[in-house]
Short mmCIF file of C-alpha atoms in Angstrom, two decimals:
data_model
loop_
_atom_site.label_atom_id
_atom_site.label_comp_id
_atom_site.label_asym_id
_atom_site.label_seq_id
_atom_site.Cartn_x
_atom_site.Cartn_y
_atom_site.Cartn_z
CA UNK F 236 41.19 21.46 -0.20
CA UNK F 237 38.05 22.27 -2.06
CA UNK F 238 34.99 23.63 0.10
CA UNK F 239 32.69 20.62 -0.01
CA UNK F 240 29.45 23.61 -0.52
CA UNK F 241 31.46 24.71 -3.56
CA UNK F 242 31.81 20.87 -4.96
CA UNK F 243 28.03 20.08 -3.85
CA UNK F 244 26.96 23.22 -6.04
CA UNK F 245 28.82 21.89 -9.13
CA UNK F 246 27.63 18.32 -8.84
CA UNK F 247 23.93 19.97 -8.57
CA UNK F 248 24.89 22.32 -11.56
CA UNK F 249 26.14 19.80 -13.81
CA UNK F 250 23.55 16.92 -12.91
CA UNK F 251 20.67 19.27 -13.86
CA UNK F 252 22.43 21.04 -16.84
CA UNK F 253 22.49 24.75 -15.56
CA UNK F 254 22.05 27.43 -12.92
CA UNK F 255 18.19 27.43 -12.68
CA UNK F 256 18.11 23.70 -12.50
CA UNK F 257 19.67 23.22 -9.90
CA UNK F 258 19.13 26.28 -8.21
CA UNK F 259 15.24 25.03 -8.03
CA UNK F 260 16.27 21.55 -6.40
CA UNK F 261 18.94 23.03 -3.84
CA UNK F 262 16.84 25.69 -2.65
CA UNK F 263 19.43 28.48 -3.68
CA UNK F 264 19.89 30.86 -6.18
CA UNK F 265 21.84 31.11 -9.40
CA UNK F 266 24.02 33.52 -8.43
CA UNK F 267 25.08 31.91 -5.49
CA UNK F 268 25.58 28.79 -7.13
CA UNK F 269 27.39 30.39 -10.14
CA UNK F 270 30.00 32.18 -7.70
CA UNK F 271 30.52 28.45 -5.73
CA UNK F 272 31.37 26.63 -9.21
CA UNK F 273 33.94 29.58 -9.60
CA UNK F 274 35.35 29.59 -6.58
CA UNK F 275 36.18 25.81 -7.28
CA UNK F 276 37.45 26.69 -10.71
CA UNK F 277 39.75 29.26 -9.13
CA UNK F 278 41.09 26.62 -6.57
CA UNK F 279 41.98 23.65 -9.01
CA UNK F 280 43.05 26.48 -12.10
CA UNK F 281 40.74 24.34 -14.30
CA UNK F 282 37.50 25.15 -16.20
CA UNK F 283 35.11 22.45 -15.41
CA UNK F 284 32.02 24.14 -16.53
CA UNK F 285 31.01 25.66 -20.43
CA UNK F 286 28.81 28.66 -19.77
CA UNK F 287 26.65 30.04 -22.63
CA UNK F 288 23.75 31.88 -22.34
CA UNK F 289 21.24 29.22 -23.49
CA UNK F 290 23.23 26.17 -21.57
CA UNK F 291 25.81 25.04 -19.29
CA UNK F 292 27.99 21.66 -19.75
CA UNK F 293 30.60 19.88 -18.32
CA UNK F 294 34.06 20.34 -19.88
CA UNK F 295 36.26 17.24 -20.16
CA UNK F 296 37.81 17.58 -16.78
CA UNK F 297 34.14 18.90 -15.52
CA UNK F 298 33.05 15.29 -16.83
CA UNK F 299 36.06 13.30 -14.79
CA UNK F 300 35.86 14.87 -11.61
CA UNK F 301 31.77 14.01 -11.72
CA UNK F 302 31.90 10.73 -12.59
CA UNK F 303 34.92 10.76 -9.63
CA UNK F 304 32.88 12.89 -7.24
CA UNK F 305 29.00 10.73 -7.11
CA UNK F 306 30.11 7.53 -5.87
CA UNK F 307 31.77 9.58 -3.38
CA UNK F 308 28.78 12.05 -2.29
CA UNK F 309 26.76 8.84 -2.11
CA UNK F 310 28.66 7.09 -0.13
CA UNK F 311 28.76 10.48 2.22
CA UNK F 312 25.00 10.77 1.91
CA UNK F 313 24.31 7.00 3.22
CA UNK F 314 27.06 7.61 5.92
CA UNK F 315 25.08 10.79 7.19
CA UNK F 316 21.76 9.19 7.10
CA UNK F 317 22.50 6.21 9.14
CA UNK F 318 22.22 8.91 12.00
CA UNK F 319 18.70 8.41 10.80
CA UNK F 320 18.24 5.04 12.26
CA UNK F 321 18.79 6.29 15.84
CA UNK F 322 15.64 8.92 15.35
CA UNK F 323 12.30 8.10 16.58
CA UNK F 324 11.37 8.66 13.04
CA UNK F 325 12.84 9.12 10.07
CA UNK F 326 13.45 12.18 8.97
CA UNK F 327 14.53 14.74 5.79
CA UNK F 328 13.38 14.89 2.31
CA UNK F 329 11.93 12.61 -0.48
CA UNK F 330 11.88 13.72 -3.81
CA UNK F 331 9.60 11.38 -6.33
CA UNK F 332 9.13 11.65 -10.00
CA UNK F 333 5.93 10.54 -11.05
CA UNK F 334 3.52 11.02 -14.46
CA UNK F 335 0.09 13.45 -13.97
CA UNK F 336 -1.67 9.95 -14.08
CA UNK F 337 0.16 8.92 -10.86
CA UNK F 338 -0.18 12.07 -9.09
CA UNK F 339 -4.19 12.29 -10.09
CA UNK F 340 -5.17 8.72 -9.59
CA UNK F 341 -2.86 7.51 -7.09
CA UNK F 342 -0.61 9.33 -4.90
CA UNK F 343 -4.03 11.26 -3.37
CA UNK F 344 -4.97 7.93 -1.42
CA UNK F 345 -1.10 7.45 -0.20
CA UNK F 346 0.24 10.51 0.58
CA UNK F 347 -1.95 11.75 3.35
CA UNK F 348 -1.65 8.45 5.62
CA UNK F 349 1.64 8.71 4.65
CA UNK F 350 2.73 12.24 5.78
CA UNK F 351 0.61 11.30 8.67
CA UNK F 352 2.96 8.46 9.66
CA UNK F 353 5.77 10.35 8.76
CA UNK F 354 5.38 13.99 9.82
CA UNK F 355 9.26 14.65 9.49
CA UNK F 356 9.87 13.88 6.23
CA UNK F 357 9.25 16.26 3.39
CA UNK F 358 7.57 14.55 0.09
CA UNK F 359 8.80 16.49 -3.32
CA UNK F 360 6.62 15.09 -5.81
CA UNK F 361 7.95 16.46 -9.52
CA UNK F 362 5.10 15.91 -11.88
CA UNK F 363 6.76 15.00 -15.11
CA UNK F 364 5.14 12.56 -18.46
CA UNK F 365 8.81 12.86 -20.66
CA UNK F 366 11.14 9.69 -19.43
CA UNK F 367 13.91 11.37 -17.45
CA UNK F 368 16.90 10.01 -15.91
CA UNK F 369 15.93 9.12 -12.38
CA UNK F 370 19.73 9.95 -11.09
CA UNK F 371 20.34 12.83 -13.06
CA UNK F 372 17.51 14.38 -12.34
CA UNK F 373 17.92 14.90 -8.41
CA UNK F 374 14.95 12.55 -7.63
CA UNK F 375 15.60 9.65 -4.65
CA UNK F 376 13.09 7.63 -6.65
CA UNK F 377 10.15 7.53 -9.58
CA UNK F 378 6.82 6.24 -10.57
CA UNK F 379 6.49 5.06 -14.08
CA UNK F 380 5.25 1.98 -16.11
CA UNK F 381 7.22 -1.12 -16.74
CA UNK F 382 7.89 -0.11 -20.45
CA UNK F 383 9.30 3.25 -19.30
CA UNK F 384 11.35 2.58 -16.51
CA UNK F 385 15.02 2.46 -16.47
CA UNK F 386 16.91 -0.52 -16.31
CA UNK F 387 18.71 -2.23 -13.23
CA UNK F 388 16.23 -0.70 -10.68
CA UNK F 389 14.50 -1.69 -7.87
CA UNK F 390 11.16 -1.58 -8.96
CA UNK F 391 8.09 -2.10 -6.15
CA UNK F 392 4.09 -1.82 -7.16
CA UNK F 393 2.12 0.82 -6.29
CA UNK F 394 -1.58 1.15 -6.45
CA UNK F 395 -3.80 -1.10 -8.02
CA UNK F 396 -2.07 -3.73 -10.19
CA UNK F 397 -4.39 -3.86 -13.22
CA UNK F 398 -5.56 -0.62 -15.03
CA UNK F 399 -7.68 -0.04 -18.01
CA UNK F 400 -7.90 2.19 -20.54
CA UNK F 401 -11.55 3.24 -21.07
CA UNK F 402 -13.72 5.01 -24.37
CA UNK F 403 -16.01 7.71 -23.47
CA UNK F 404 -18.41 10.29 -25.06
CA UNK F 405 -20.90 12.28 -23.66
CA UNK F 406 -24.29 11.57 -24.76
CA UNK F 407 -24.71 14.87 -26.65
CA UNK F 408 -22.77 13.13 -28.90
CA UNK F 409 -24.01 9.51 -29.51
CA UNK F 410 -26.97 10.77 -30.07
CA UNK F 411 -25.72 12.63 -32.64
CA UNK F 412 -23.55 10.25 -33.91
CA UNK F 413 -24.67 6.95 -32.73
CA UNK F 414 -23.11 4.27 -30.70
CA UNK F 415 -19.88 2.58 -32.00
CA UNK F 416 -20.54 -0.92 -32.28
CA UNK F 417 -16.52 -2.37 -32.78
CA UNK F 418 -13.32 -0.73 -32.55
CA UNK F 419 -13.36 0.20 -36.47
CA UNK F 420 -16.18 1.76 -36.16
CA UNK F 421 -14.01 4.88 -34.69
CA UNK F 422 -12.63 5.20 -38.16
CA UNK F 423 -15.76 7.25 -39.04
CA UNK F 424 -16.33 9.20 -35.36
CA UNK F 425 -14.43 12.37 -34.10
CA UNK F 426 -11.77 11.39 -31.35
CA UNK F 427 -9.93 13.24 -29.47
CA UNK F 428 -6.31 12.56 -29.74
CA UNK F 429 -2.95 12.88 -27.42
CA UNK F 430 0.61 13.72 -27.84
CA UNK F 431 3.74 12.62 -26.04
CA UNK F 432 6.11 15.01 -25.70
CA UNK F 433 8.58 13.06 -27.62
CA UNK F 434 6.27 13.92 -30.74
CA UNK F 435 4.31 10.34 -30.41
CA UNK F 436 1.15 9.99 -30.50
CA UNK F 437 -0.03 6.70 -29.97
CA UNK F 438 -2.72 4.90 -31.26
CA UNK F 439 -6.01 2.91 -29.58
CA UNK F 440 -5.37 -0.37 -28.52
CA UNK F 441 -8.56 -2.29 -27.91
CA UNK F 442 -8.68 -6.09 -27.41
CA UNK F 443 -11.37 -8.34 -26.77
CA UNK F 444 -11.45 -12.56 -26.07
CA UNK F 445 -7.79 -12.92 -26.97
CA UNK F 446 -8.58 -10.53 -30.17
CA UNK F 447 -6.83 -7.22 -30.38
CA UNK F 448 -7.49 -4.38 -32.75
CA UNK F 449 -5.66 -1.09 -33.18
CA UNK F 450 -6.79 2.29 -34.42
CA UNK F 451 -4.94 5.16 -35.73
CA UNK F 452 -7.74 7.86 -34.50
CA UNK F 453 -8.43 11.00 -36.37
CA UNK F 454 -9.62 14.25 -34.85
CA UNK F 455 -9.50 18.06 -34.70
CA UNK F 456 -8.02 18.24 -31.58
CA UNK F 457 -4.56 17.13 -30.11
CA UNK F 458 -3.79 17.58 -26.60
CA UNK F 459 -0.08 17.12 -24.99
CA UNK F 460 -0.61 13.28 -22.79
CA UNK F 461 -0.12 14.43 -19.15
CA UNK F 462 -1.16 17.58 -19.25
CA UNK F 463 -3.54 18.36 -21.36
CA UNK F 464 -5.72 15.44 -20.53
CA UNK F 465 -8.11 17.40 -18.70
CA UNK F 466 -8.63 19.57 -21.81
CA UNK F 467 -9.06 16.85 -23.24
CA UNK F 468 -11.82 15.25 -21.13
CA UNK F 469 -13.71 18.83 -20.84
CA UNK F 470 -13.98 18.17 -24.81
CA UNK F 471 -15.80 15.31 -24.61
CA UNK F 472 -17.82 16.52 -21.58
CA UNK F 473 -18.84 19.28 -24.39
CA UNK F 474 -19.66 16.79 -26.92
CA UNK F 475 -16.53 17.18 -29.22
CA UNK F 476 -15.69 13.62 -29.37
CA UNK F 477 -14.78 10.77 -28.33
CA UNK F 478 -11.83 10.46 -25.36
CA UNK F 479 -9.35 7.41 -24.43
CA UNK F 480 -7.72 7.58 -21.30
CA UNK F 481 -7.61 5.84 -17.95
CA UNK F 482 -10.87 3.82 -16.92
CA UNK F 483 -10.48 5.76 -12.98
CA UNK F 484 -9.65 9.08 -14.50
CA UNK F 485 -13.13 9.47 -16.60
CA UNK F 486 -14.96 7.09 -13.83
CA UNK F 487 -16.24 10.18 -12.11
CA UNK F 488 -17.88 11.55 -15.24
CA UNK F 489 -19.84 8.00 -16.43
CA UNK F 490 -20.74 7.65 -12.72
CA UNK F 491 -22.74 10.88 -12.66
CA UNK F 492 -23.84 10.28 -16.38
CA UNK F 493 -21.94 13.09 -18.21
CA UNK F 494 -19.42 10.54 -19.73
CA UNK F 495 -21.24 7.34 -21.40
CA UNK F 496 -18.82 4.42 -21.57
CA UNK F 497 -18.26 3.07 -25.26
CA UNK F 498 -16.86 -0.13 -26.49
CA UNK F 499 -16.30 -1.14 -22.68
CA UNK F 500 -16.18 -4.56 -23.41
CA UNK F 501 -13.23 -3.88 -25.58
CA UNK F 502 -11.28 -1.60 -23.11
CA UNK F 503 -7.56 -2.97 -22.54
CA UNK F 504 -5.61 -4.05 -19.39
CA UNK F 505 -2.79 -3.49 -18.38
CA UNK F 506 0.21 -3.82 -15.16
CA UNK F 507 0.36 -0.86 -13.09
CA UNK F 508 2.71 1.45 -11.91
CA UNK F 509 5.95 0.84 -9.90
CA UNK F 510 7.87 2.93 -7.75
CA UNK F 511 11.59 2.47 -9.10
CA UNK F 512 15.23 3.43 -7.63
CA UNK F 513 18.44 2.37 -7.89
CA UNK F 514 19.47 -0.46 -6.23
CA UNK F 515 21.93 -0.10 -3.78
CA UNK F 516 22.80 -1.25 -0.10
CA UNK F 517 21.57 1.71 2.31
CA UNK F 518 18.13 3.09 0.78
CA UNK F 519 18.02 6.61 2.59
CA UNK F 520 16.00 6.68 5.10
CA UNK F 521 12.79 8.73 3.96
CA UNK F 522 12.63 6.35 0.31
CA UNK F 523 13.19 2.88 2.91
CA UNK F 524 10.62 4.43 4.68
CA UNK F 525 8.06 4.85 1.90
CA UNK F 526 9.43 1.79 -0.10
CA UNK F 527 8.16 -0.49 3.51
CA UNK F 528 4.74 1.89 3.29
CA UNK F 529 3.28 1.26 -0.22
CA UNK F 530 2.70 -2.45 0.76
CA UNK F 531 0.33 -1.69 3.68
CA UNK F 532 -2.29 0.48 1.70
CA UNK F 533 -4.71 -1.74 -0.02
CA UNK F 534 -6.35 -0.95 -3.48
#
């Protein structure tokens, strides 16, 4: 019979597409995880991995015994952690996956009461804007917005239901180039624009007493969304032109007068976040945990 260690290192191998992967979520190293996947290739006298040195995939029989192997490991994993439920506290780890907006505007007021509640459980947050697959990625759960989250989840709000997206420039720069009185008036202004990592870049939604206009921006500056944001904000703060982002994420700078809000009477809505996992019967216990602790904070 296979060692399970050897079949847990080739489930974490082929869920996260190579060596490094998976050695960074399991918390050991390539090599060691290489030499598991062959000792189980030299017990069942199959190849179930192709190894090249820019990726690693599944072979045919690679893909059979995975898709035979994670309802089984799952069902292992919710077997172990009902030992869980006769702790004092829960206890073990929580990995999320969650945009930079997430992490920066909402995670800071959760996590420390949380951790504080929960001392025994470790919190993994992976900070990551490009739309992953929550299972294949090794995370017990994500944050995202209801037009990016995958289907048939169990989706819970976090933080504040409504969000806006707010206009900004310093006021270098409107006085320089004078207040925008509608949305098309940003036809003729400098704005500084974002890219999704897909190759997207979306344009300015604005909408007003059931009226909505959108602009295609134009700009000499591009910024990767997530990310670069900040760059993009320390632009404007410079006078560079004008930036679009999340009403609390340049709320600091207008309080203290370096940002100057613009069109604000124009600035869209919109839900907020959700935590999301898959639905199934026994949540582990550090995700049931945080799943019953999002409703107590208030926002």
């Amino acid at each position: 019979m296979a060692d399970l260690q050897d079949i847990g290192a080739f489930v974490a191998v082929a869920k996260h597409g190579g060596f490094r992967g998976a050695a960074r979520m399991t918390g050991n190293s390539a090599s060691q995880l290489s030499e598991a996947v062959r000792r189980l290739e030299a017990g069942l006298g199959v190849r179930l991995l192709n190894r090249t040195t820019r990726s690693v995939a599944t072979t045919d029989a690679g893909q059979r015994l995975l898709e035979q192997l994670m309802p089984a490991l799952g069902a292992v994993e919710s077997a172990l952690d009902v030992v869980n439920g006769f702790r004092d506290r829960p206890a073990g780890r929580l990995r999320l996956n969650v945009p930079l907006s997430v992490s920066k505007l909402i995670l800071p007021r959760i996590i420390p009461p949380f951790i504080a509640a929960y001392p025994d459980i470790c919190l993994e947050i992976i900070v990551d804007d490009s739309f992953v697959d929550l299972q294949r990625s090794g995370c017990d759960a994500g944050v995202r917005y209801e037009e990016h989250m995958e289907l048939d989840m169990v989706a819970i709000p976090i933080g504040p239901r409504r969000q806006r997206f707010a206009l900004a420039a310093s006021p270098g720069y409107l006085r320089q180039h004078g207040l925008p009185k509608r949305p098309e008036d940003l036809l003729r202004h400098t704005c500084l624009r974002g890219r999704f990592s897909s190759g997207t870049m979306p344009d300015w939604e604005f909408e007003h007493k059931g009226k909505k206009v959108v602009i295609k921006p134009a700009g000499p500056l591009i910024v990767s969304l997530g990310a670069g944001a900040d760059l993009k904000v320390d632009a404007a703060l410079a006078g560079s032109g004008l930036v679009y982002l999340f009403e609390d994420w340049l709320k600091p700078y207008m309080e203290r007068g370096e940002l100057e809000p613009v069109l604000e009477r124009w600035w869209p809505s919109f839900n907020g976040p959700s935590l999301y996992y898959p639905g199934r019967r026994y949540l582990p216990a550090p995700l049931r945990a945080f799943a019953d602790f999002i409703p107590t904070m208030r926002w």
